[in-house]
């Protein structure tokens, strides 16, 4: 299942771009309640609370991981679930399994590569994370305004390459 029937796709980038993680987190939690079988809102809530409220973030990540694994059990080719697995494992501290999951996703021309970038950033592989961001940027992804506000990239915030890439994407 995806979060197509919730408000997340339209409202979330706006809330993230202005850095309002509290409102974005509340919206993600409410969306998860409205779509109990969907892992997208739980994944987003986990990312939003990862640093500001680690206990809540971990709880949301565990919920999302459970739902992702259930989705993959019934549909092992679910692209959204495959892309969500690595970042969730990274958030939960299993970096070895996260790397394996991130590297096992077949390469696609998809904005979902953003999640691989987050996963690589979370396990400390800044080069791979930036390569994924550059890849989706070259294919038209234009949400660079959230890169410095997305806590998924917190490990890269002091990396000049991230700021250079963000400036390049914003200029495109």
GROMACS .gro file of N, CA and C in nm:
model
  516
    1UNK      N    1   0.084  -0.118   0.000
    1UNK     CA    2   0.000   0.000   0.000
    1UNK      C    3   0.088   0.124   0.000
    2UNK      N    4   0.037   0.227  -0.058
    2UNK     CA    5   0.110   0.353  -0.058
    2UNK      C    6   0.025   0.459   0.009
    3UNK      N    7   0.082   0.576   0.024
    3UNK     CA    8   0.009   0.684   0.091
    3UNK      C    9  -0.063   0.775  -0.008
    4UNK      N   10  -0.104   0.720  -0.123
    4UNK     CA   11  -0.170   0.801  -0.225
    4UNK      C   12  -0.299   0.865  -0.176
    5UNK      N   13  -0.367   0.801  -0.084
    5UNK     CA   14  -0.498   0.850  -0.041
    5UNK      C   15  -0.490   0.942   0.080
    6UNK      N   16  -0.369   0.981   0.119
    6UNK     CA   17  -0.355   1.071   0.232
    6UNK      C   18  -0.311   1.207   0.181
    7UNK      N   19  -0.294   1.301   0.273
    7UNK     CA   20  -0.252   1.436   0.235
    7UNK      C   21  -0.101   1.449   0.223
    8UNK      N   22  -0.026   1.346   0.256
    8UNK     CA   23   0.119   1.357   0.262
    8UNK      C   24   0.186   1.406   0.134
    9UNK      N   25   0.156   1.352   0.018
    9UNK     CA   26   0.233   1.394  -0.100
    9UNK      C   27   0.228   1.543  -0.130
   10UNK      N   28   0.119   1.609  -0.106
   10UNK     CA   29   0.109   1.750  -0.139
   10UNK      C   30   0.153   1.845  -0.029
   11UNK      N   31   0.119   1.814   0.094
   11UNK     CA   32   0.144   1.904   0.205
   11UNK      C   33   0.284   1.886   0.263
   12UNK      N   34   0.333   1.764   0.266
   12UNK     CA   35   0.458   1.737   0.334
   12UNK      C   36   0.577   1.816   0.279
   13UNK      N   37   0.597   1.825   0.147
   13UNK     CA   38   0.711   1.904   0.099
   13UNK      C   39   0.704   2.050   0.144
   14UNK      N   40   0.586   2.105   0.154
   14UNK     CA   41   0.572   2.243   0.198
   14UNK      C   42   0.615   2.255   0.344
   15UNK      N   43   0.566   2.166   0.429
   15UNK     CA   44   0.602   2.171   0.570
   15UNK      C   45   0.751   2.149   0.590
   16UNK      N   46   0.809   2.056   0.513
   16UNK     CA   47   0.952   2.031   0.524
   16UNK      C   48   1.034   2.149   0.474
   17UNK      N   49   0.991   2.210   0.365
   17UNK     CA   50   1.069   2.320   0.309
   17UNK      C   51   1.074   2.440   0.401
   18UNK      N   52   0.973   2.456   0.486
   18UNK     CA   53   0.978   2.567   0.582
   18UNK      C   54   1.035   2.520   0.717
   19UNK      N   55   1.073   2.393   0.724
   19UNK     CA   56   1.136   2.341   0.844
   19UNK      C   57   1.043   2.316   0.961
   20UNK      N   58   0.915   2.299   0.935
   20UNK     CA   59   0.819   2.277   1.042
   20UNK      C   60   0.803   2.127   1.067
   21UNK      N   61   0.900   2.069   1.137
   21UNK     CA   62   0.898   1.925   1.162
   21UNK      C   63   0.788   1.885   1.260
   22UNK      N   64   0.756   1.972   1.352
   22UNK     CA   65   0.651   1.939   1.449
   22UNK      C   66   0.517   1.919   1.377
   23UNK      N   67   0.479   2.012   1.291
   23UNK     CA   68   0.352   1.999   1.217
   23UNK      C   69   0.359   1.883   1.119
   24UNK      N   70   0.474   1.867   1.053
   24UNK     CA   71   0.489   1.757   0.959
   24UNK      C   72   0.479   1.623   1.031
   25UNK      N   73   0.541   1.613   1.148
   25UNK     CA   74   0.534   1.490   1.227
   25UNK      C   75   0.392   1.460   1.271
   26UNK      N   76   0.321   1.561   1.317
   26UNK     CA   77   0.181   1.542   1.359
   26UNK      C   78   0.096   1.496   1.241
   27UNK      N   79   0.120   1.554   1.125
   27UNK     CA   80   0.045   1.515   1.006
   27UNK      C   81   0.077   1.371   0.967
   28UNK      N   82   0.203   1.333   0.976
   28UNK     CA   83   0.242   1.196   0.943
   28UNK      C   84   0.179   1.096   1.039
   29UNK      N   85   0.179   1.126   1.168
   29UNK     CA   86   0.118   1.037   1.267
   29UNK      C   87  -0.031   1.023   1.239
   30UNK      N   88  -0.097   1.134   1.212
   30UNK     CA   89  -0.242   1.129   1.182
   30UNK      C   90  -0.269   1.051   1.054
   31UNK      N   91  -0.185   1.070   0.954
   31UNK     CA   92  -0.201   0.995   0.829
   31UNK      C   93  -0.185   0.846   0.853
   32UNK      N   94  -0.088   0.809   0.939
   32UNK     CA   95  -0.069   0.667   0.970
   32UNK      C   96  -0.192   0.609   1.038
   33UNK      N   97  -0.259   0.689   1.121
   33UNK     CA   98  -0.381   0.642   1.187
   33UNK      C   99  -0.493   0.623   1.086
   34UNK      N  100  -0.499   0.708   0.985
   34UNK     CA  101  -0.605   0.700   0.884
   34UNK      C  102  -0.581   0.588   0.784
   35UNK      N  103  -0.456   0.546   0.769
   35UNK     CA  104  -0.422   0.440   0.675
   35UNK      C  105  -0.337   0.336   0.750
   36UNK      N  106  -0.399   0.256   0.835
   36UNK     CA  107  -0.323   0.169   0.925
   36UNK      C  108  -0.238   0.062   0.858
   37UNK      N  109  -0.264   0.029   0.733
   37UNK     CA  110  -0.184  -0.073   0.665
   37UNK      C  111  -0.074  -0.011   0.579
   38UNK      N  112  -0.070   0.119   0.573
   38UNK     CA  113   0.027   0.192   0.492
   38UNK      C  114   0.152   0.220   0.575
   39UNK      N  115   0.268   0.196   0.519
   39UNK     CA  116   0.392   0.222   0.591
   39UNK      C  117   0.450   0.359   0.560
   40UNK      N  118   0.404   0.426   0.458
   40UNK     CA  119   0.462   0.554   0.417
   40UNK      C  120   0.457   0.661   0.523
   41UNK      N  121   0.344   0.675   0.588
   41UNK     CA  122   0.331   0.777   0.691
   41UNK      C  123   0.414   0.743   0.814
   42UNK      N  124   0.420   0.615   0.850
   42UNK     CA  125   0.504   0.574   0.963
   42UNK      C  126   0.652   0.598   0.932
   43UNK      N  127   0.693   0.570   0.809
   43UNK     CA  128   0.831   0.596   0.768
   43UNK      C  129   0.863   0.744   0.780
   44UNK      N  130   0.773   0.826   0.732
   44UNK     CA  131   0.796   0.970   0.738
   44UNK      C  132   0.798   1.020   0.883
   45UNK      N  133   0.706   0.971   0.965
   45UNK     CA  134   0.705   1.009   1.106
   45UNK      C  135   0.836   0.966   1.173
   46UNK      N  136   0.885   0.848   1.140
   46UNK     CA  137   1.011   0.800   1.197
   46UNK      C  138   1.125   0.895   1.160
   47UNK      N  139   1.128   0.936   1.034
   47UNK     CA  140   1.233   1.028   0.989
   47UNK      C  141   1.222   1.163   1.058
   48UNK      N  142   1.100   1.211   1.075
   48UNK     CA  143   1.080   1.343   1.135
   48UNK      C  144   1.112   1.346   1.284
   49UNK      N  145   1.088   1.235   1.352
   49UNK     CA  146   1.111   1.229   1.496
   49UNK      C  147   1.246   1.167   1.534
   50UNK      N  148   1.321   1.122   1.436
   50UNK     CA  149   1.445   1.050   1.463
   50UNK      C  150   1.538   1.125   1.559
   51UNK      N  151   1.551   1.256   1.542
   51UNK     CA  152   1.641   1.334   1.627
   51UNK      C  153   1.568   1.415   1.733
   52UNK      N  154   1.450   1.465   1.700
   52UNK     CA  155   1.379   1.551   1.796
   52UNK      C  156   1.313   1.472   1.908
   53UNK      N  157   1.271   1.348   1.878
   53UNK     CA  158   1.206   1.262   1.977
   53UNK      C  159   1.245   1.118   1.943
   54UNK      N  160   1.368   1.077   1.979
   54UNK     CA  161   1.420   0.947   1.936
   54UNK      C  162   1.334   0.826   1.977
   55UNK      N  163   1.271   0.832   2.091
   55UNK     CA  164   1.187   0.720   2.134
   55UNK      C  165   1.067   0.707   2.039
   56UNK      N  166   1.002   0.818   2.013
   56UNK     CA  167   0.888   0.817   1.920
   56UNK      C  168   0.933   0.781   1.779
   57UNK      N  169   1.048   0.833   1.738
   57UNK     CA  170   1.101   0.801   1.606
   57UNK      C  171   1.129   0.653   1.590
   58UNK      N  172   1.188   0.593   1.692
   58UNK     CA  173   1.217   0.449   1.688
   58UNK      C  174   1.087   0.368   1.683
   59UNK      N  175   0.989   0.409   1.762
   59UNK     CA  176   0.860   0.340   1.762
   59UNK      C  177   0.797   0.344   1.621
   60UNK      N  178   0.798   0.462   1.560
   60UNK     CA  179   0.742   0.476   1.424
   60UNK      C  180   0.822   0.394   1.323
   61UNK      N  181   0.954   0.391   1.339
   61UNK     CA  182   1.038   0.313   1.247
   61UNK      C  183   1.009   0.164   1.262
   62UNK      N  184   0.990   0.117   1.384
   62UNK     CA  185   0.958  -0.024   1.405
   62UNK      C  186   0.823  -0.060   1.344
   63UNK      N  187   0.724   0.030   1.361
   63UNK     CA  188   0.592   0.007   1.300
   63UNK      C  189   0.605   0.001   1.148
   64UNK      N  190   0.678   0.097   1.092
   64UNK     CA  191   0.695   0.101   0.947
   64UNK      C  192   0.769  -0.022   0.897
   65UNK      N  193   0.873  -0.064   0.967
   65UNK     CA  194   0.949  -0.182   0.926
   65UNK      C  195   0.860  -0.306   0.926
   66UNK      N  196   0.778  -0.321   1.028
   66UNK     CA  197   0.685  -0.433   1.033
   66UNK      C  198   0.592  -0.433   0.910
   67UNK      N  199   0.541  -0.316   0.877
   67UNK     CA  200   0.450  -0.304   0.761
   67UNK      C  201   0.524  -0.326   0.630
   68UNK      N  202   0.648  -0.277   0.619
   68UNK     CA  203   0.727  -0.297   0.498
   68UNK      C  204   0.753  -0.446   0.478
   69UNK      N  205   0.792  -0.514   0.585
   69UNK     CA  206   0.819  -0.658   0.574
   69UNK      C  207   0.693  -0.735   0.536
   70UNK      N  208   0.578  -0.694   0.590
   70UNK     CA  209   0.451  -0.758   0.553
   70UNK      C  210   0.421  -0.735   0.405
   71UNK      N  211   0.445  -0.614   0.358
   71UNK     CA  212   0.425  -0.583   0.215
   71UNK      C  213   0.517  -0.667   0.128
   72UNK      N  214   0.644  -0.678   0.167
   72UNK     CA  215   0.740  -0.755   0.089
   72UNK      C  216   0.710  -0.905   0.093
   73UNK      N  217   0.647  -0.951   0.200
   73UNK     CA  218   0.609  -1.092   0.208
   73UNK      C  219   0.501  -1.126   0.105
   74UNK      N  220   0.412  -1.031   0.080
   74UNK     CA  221   0.305  -1.055  -0.017
   74UNK      C  222   0.342  -1.009  -0.157
   75UNK      N  223   0.431  -0.909  -0.165
   75UNK     CA  224   0.473  -0.856  -0.295
   75UNK      C  225   0.622  -0.823  -0.289
   76UNK      N  226   0.708  -0.924  -0.315
   76UNK     CA  227   0.853  -0.902  -0.301
   76UNK      C  228   0.911  -0.802  -0.402
   77UNK      N  229   0.831  -0.758  -0.497
   77UNK     CA  230   0.880  -0.662  -0.597
   77UNK      C  231   0.822  -0.522  -0.576
   78UNK      N  232   0.761  -0.498  -0.462
   78UNK     CA  233   0.704  -0.367  -0.433
   78UNK      C  234   0.817  -0.265  -0.424
   79UNK      N  235   0.824  -0.177  -0.522
   79UNK     CA  236   0.935  -0.082  -0.527
   79UNK      C  237   0.937   0.010  -0.406
   80UNK      N  238   0.825   0.061  -0.368
   80UNK     CA  239   0.822   0.151  -0.251
   80UNK      C  240   0.871   0.080  -0.125
   81UNK      N  241   0.828  -0.043  -0.106
   81UNK     CA  242   0.873  -0.118   0.012
   81UNK      C  243   1.022  -0.149   0.004
   82UNK      N  244   1.071  -0.187  -0.113
   82UNK     CA  245   1.214  -0.215  -0.128
   82UNK      C  246   1.298  -0.091  -0.099
   83UNK      N  247   1.251   0.023  -0.146
   83UNK     CA  248   1.324   0.148  -0.121
   83UNK      C  249   1.313   0.193   0.025
   84UNK      N  250   1.208   0.157   0.095
   84UNK     CA  251   1.189   0.197   0.234
   84UNK      C  252   1.270   0.110   0.331
   85UNK      N  253   1.299  -0.013   0.294
   85UNK     CA  254   1.362  -0.108   0.384
   85UNK      C  255   1.499  -0.060   0.435
   86UNK      N  256   1.586  -0.018   0.347
   86UNK     CA  257   1.720   0.024   0.387
   86UNK      C  258   1.721   0.141   0.485
   87UNK      N  259   1.652   0.250   0.454
   87UNK     CA  260   1.650   0.362   0.549
   87UNK      C  261   1.593   0.324   0.685
   88UNK      N  262   1.492   0.238   0.687
   88UNK     CA  263   1.435   0.197   0.816
   88UNK      C  264   1.536   0.117   0.897
   89UNK      N  265   1.603   0.024   0.832
   89UNK     CA  266   1.704  -0.055   0.903
   89UNK      C  267   1.816   0.036   0.955
   90UNK      N  268   1.853   0.135   0.875
   90UNK     CA  269   1.957   0.229   0.918
   90UNK      C  270   1.910   0.309   1.040
   91UNK      N  271   1.786   0.357   1.037
   91UNK     CA  272   1.733   0.433   1.150
   91UNK      C  273   1.730   0.350   1.277
   92UNK      N  274   1.709   0.219   1.261
   92UNK     CA  275   1.702   0.131   1.377
   92UNK      C  276   1.840   0.080   1.418
   93UNK      N  277   1.945   0.126   1.350
   93UNK     CA  278   2.081   0.094   1.390
   93UNK      C  279   2.143  -0.030   1.329
   94UNK      N  280   2.073  -0.099   1.241
   94UNK     CA  281   2.127  -0.220   1.178
   94UNK      C  282   2.192  -0.180   1.045
   95UNK      N  283   2.311  -0.123   1.053
   95UNK     CA  284   2.376  -0.067   0.935
   95UNK      C  285   2.418  -0.173   0.834
   96UNK      N  286   2.458  -0.289   0.882
   96UNK     CA  287   2.497  -0.396   0.789
   96UNK      C  288   2.378  -0.441   0.704
   97UNK      N  289   2.264  -0.467   0.769
   97UNK     CA  290   2.144  -0.507   0.696
   97UNK      C  291   2.094  -0.391   0.608
   98UNK      N  292   2.109  -0.268   0.657
   98UNK     CA  293   2.067  -0.152   0.578
   98UNK      C  294   2.148  -0.144   0.449
   99UNK      N  295   2.280  -0.157   0.459
   99UNK     CA  296   2.365  -0.152   0.338
   99UNK      C  297   2.325  -0.262   0.241
  100UNK      N  298   2.304  -0.381   0.292
  100UNK     CA  299   2.265  -0.493   0.206
  100UNK      C  300   2.133  -0.462   0.134
  101UNK      N  301   2.037  -0.408   0.209
  101UNK     CA  302   1.907  -0.374   0.148
  101UNK      C  303   1.923  -0.262   0.046
  102UNK      N  304   2.002  -0.160   0.079
  102UNK     CA  305   2.022  -0.046  -0.011
  102UNK      C  306   2.090  -0.089  -0.141
  103UNK      N  307   2.187  -0.177  -0.128
  103UNK     CA  308   2.262  -0.221  -0.247
  103UNK      C  309   2.188  -0.326  -0.328
  104UNK      N  310   2.089  -0.391  -0.268
  104UNK     CA  311   2.016  -0.495  -0.340
  104UNK      C  312   1.901  -0.442  -0.426
  105UNK      N  313   1.864  -0.317  -0.406
  105UNK     CA  314   1.757  -0.259  -0.486
  105UNK      C  315   1.808  -0.241  -0.629
  106UNK      N  316   1.735  -0.297  -0.722
  106UNK     CA  317   1.771  -0.282  -0.862
  106UNK      C  318   1.762  -0.136  -0.901
  107UNK      N  319   1.859  -0.089  -0.975
  107UNK     CA  320   1.866   0.052  -1.015
  107UNK      C  321   1.747   0.089  -1.103
  108UNK      N  322   1.681   0.199  -1.068
  108UNK     CA  323   1.566   0.248  -1.143
  108UNK      C  324   1.576   0.399  -1.162
  109UNK      N  325   1.522   0.447  -1.270
  109UNK     CA  326   1.508   0.592  -1.290
  109UNK      C  327   1.384   0.636  -1.214
  110UNK      N  328   1.400   0.656  -1.085
  110UNK     CA  329   1.285   0.684  -1.001
  110UNK      C  330   1.320   0.784  -0.893
  111UNK      N  331   1.227   0.873  -0.861
  111UNK     CA  332   1.249   0.962  -0.747
  111UNK      C  333   1.262   0.886  -0.616
  112UNK      N  334   1.224   0.758  -0.614
  112UNK     CA  335   1.240   0.678  -0.494
  112UNK      C  336   1.387   0.661  -0.456
  113UNK      N  337   1.477   0.692  -0.548
  113UNK     CA  338   1.620   0.688  -0.517
  113UNK      C  339   1.652   0.783  -0.401
  114UNK      N  340   1.566   0.879  -0.377
  114UNK     CA  341   1.583   0.970  -0.264
  114UNK      C  342   1.595   0.890  -0.133
  115UNK      N  343   1.514   0.784  -0.121
  115UNK     CA  344   1.519   0.703  -0.001
  115UNK      C  345   1.650   0.627   0.011
  116UNK      N  346   1.705   0.584  -0.101
  116UNK     CA  347   1.837   0.520  -0.096
  116UNK      C  348   1.941   0.622  -0.051
  117UNK      N  349   1.928   0.745  -0.099
  117UNK     CA  350   2.022   0.849  -0.057
  117UNK      C  351   2.015   0.870   0.094
  118UNK      N  352   1.894   0.873   0.148
  118UNK     CA  353   1.877   0.887   0.293
  118UNK      C  354   1.942   0.770   0.365
  119UNK      N  355   1.916   0.651   0.317
  119UNK     CA  356   1.973   0.532   0.381
  119UNK      C  357   2.124   0.535   0.382
  120UNK      N  358   2.184   0.570   0.267
  120UNK     CA  359   2.330   0.577   0.261
  120UNK      C  360   2.383   0.685   0.355
  121UNK      N  361   2.315   0.798   0.361
  121UNK     CA  362   2.357   0.905   0.453
  121UNK      C  363   2.350   0.855   0.598
  122UNK      N  364   2.245   0.783   0.631
  122UNK     CA  365   2.227   0.735   0.768
  122UNK      C  366   2.334   0.635   0.811
  123UNK      N  367   2.388   0.557   0.716
  123UNK     CA  368   2.492   0.460   0.753
  123UNK      C  369   2.632   0.518   0.734
  124UNK      N  370   2.638   0.647   0.700
  124UNK     CA  371   2.767   0.715   0.693
  124UNK      C  372   2.837   0.710   0.558
  125UNK      N  373   2.766   0.667   0.453
  125UNK     CA  374   2.825   0.663   0.319
  125UNK      C  375   2.781   0.787   0.241
  126UNK      N  376   2.846   0.899   0.271
  126UNK     CA  377   2.809   1.026   0.209
  126UNK      C  378   2.828   1.026   0.059
  127UNK      N  379   2.931   0.959   0.010
  127UNK     CA  380   2.955   0.956  -0.134
  127UNK      C  381   2.839   0.889  -0.207
  128UNK      N  382   2.796   0.773  -0.158
  128UNK     CA  383   2.684   0.702  -0.222
  128UNK      C  384   2.555   0.785  -0.211
  129UNK      N  385   2.534   0.850  -0.098
  129UNK     CA  386   2.414   0.932  -0.080
  129UNK      C  387   2.413   1.046  -0.181
  130UNK      N  388   2.525   1.114  -0.196
  130UNK     CA  389   2.532   1.226  -0.291
  130UNK      C  390   2.520   1.179  -0.435
  131UNK      N  391   2.573   1.061  -0.465
  131UNK     CA  392   2.557   1.006  -0.601
  131UNK      C  393   2.410   0.982  -0.632
  132UNK      N  394   2.334   0.931  -0.536
  132UNK     CA  395   2.191   0.907  -0.557
  132UNK      C  396   2.117   1.039  -0.577
  133UNK      N  397   2.151   1.140  -0.497
  133UNK     CA  398   2.087   1.270  -0.512
  133UNK      C  399   2.121   1.333  -0.647
  134UNK      N  400   2.245   1.324  -0.686
  134UNK     CA  401   2.287   1.377  -0.815
  134UNK      C  402   2.213   1.304  -0.928
  135UNK      N  403   2.200   1.173  -0.913
  135UNK     CA  404   2.130   1.091  -1.013
  135UNK      C  405   1.986   1.138  -1.033
  136UNK      N  406   1.912   1.156  -0.922
  136UNK     CA  407   1.773   1.196  -0.938
  136UNK      C  408   1.763   1.343  -0.982
  137UNK      N  409   1.860   1.423  -0.943
  137UNK     CA  410   1.864   1.562  -0.989
  137UNK      C  411   1.882   1.571  -1.138
  138UNK      N  412   1.964   1.484  -1.193
  138UNK     CA  413   1.988   1.482  -1.338
  138UNK      C  414   1.863   1.437  -1.414
  139UNK      N  415   1.771   1.376  -1.344
  139UNK     CA  416   1.649   1.325  -1.408
  139UNK      C  417   1.527   1.409  -1.374
  140UNK      N  418   1.551   1.530  -1.321
  140UNK     CA  419   1.441   1.623  -1.305
  140UNK      C  420   1.389   1.644  -1.165
  141UNK      N  421   1.443   1.574  -1.065
  141UNK     CA  422   1.398   1.594  -0.927
  141UNK      C  423   1.434   1.735  -0.884
  142UNK      N  424   1.337   1.809  -0.833
  142UNK     CA  425   1.361   1.950  -0.801
  142UNK      C  426   1.313   1.990  -0.662
  143UNK      N  427   1.332   1.904  -0.566
  143UNK     CA  428   1.292   1.936  -0.429
  143UNK      C  429   1.414   1.963  -0.342
  144UNK      N  430   1.518   2.019  -0.400
  144UNK     CA  431   1.643   2.043  -0.328
  144UNK      C  432   1.626   2.137  -0.210
  145UNK      N  433   1.518   2.213  -0.208
  145UNK     CA  434   1.497   2.308  -0.098
  145UNK      C  435   1.479   2.238   0.036
  146UNK      N  436   1.455   2.108   0.036
  146UNK     CA  437   1.437   2.038   0.164
  146UNK      C  438   1.563   1.966   0.210
  147UNK      N  439   1.668   1.962   0.130
  147UNK     CA  440   1.786   1.884   0.166
  147UNK      C  441   1.849   1.927   0.297
  148UNK      N  442   1.853   2.055   0.323
  148UNK     CA  443   1.914   2.101   0.448
  148UNK      C  444   1.816   2.096   0.565
  149UNK      N  445   1.691   2.059   0.538
  149UNK     CA  446   1.590   2.050   0.644
  149UNK      C  447   1.550   1.906   0.672
  150UNK      N  448   1.584   1.816   0.581
  150UNK     CA  449   1.549   1.675   0.597
  150UNK      C  450   1.651   1.610   0.691
  151UNK      N  451   1.607   1.569   0.808
  151UNK     CA  452   1.698   1.509   0.906
  151UNK      C  453   1.762   1.380   0.857
  152UNK      N  454   1.707   1.321   0.752
  152UNK     CA  455   1.770   1.203   0.694
  152UNK      C  456   1.911   1.232   0.646
  153UNK      N  457   1.935   1.358   0.614
  153UNK     CA  458   2.069   1.398   0.567
  153UNK      C  459   2.149   1.470   0.675
  154UNK      N  460   2.103   1.461   0.799
  154UNK     CA  461   2.174   1.527   0.910
  154UNK      C  462   2.322   1.486   0.915
  155UNK      N  463   2.356   1.358   0.891
  155UNK     CA  464   2.497   1.321   0.894
  155UNK      C  465   2.582   1.393   0.788
  156UNK      N  466   2.517   1.449   0.686
  156UNK     CA  467   2.591   1.516   0.578
  156UNK      C  468   2.585   1.668   0.587
  157UNK      N  469   2.521   1.723   0.688
  157UNK     CA  470   2.500   1.867   0.691
  157UNK      C  471   2.629   1.948   0.691
  158UNK      N  472   2.738   1.892   0.739
  158UNK     CA  473   2.865   1.966   0.737
  158UNK      C  474   2.947   1.936   0.612
  159UNK      N  475   2.895   1.853   0.523
  159UNK     CA  476   2.966   1.815   0.400
  159UNK      C  477   2.942   1.921   0.293
  160UNK      N  478   3.048   1.986   0.251
  160UNK     CA  479   3.037   2.092   0.149
  160UNK      C  480   2.980   2.039   0.017
  161UNK      N  481   3.000   1.910  -0.010
  161UNK     CA  482   2.947   1.852  -0.134
  161UNK      C  483   2.795   1.857  -0.135
  162UNK      N  484   2.731   1.836  -0.020
  162UNK     CA  485   2.585   1.843  -0.013
  162UNK      C  486   2.537   1.984  -0.045
  163UNK      N  487   2.601   2.083   0.012
  163UNK     CA  488   2.561   2.222  -0.011
  163UNK      C  489   2.585   2.264  -0.157
  164UNK      N  490   2.692   2.215  -0.214
  164UNK     CA  491   2.721   2.245  -0.355
  164UNK      C  492   2.616   2.180  -0.445
  165UNK      N  493   2.583   2.053  -0.416
  165UNK     CA  494   2.481   1.983  -0.494
  165UNK      C  495   2.346   2.051  -0.478
  166UNK      N  496   2.312   2.091  -0.358
  166UNK     CA  497   2.185   2.159  -0.334
  166UNK      C  498   2.179   2.288  -0.415
  167UNK      N  499   2.286   2.365  -0.416
  167UNK     CA  500   2.289   2.489  -0.493
  167UNK      C  501   2.273   2.460  -0.642
  168UNK      N  502   2.341   2.357  -0.691
  168UNK     CA  503   2.329   2.320  -0.833
  168UNK      C  504   2.186   2.281  -0.869
  169UNK      N  505   2.123   2.203  -0.783
  169UNK     CA  506   1.986   2.160  -0.809
  169UNK      C  507   1.888   2.275  -0.803
  170UNK      N  508   1.910   2.366  -0.710
  170UNK     CA  509   1.822   2.482  -0.700
  170UNK      C  510   1.838   2.576  -0.821
  171UNK      N  511   1.957   2.579  -0.878
  171UNK     CA  512   1.983   2.666  -0.993
  171UNK      C  513   1.928   2.608  -1.123
  172UNK      N  514   1.905   2.478  -1.124
  172UNK     CA  515   1.859   2.412  -1.249
  172UNK      C  516   1.716   2.450  -1.283
   0.00000   0.00000   0.00000
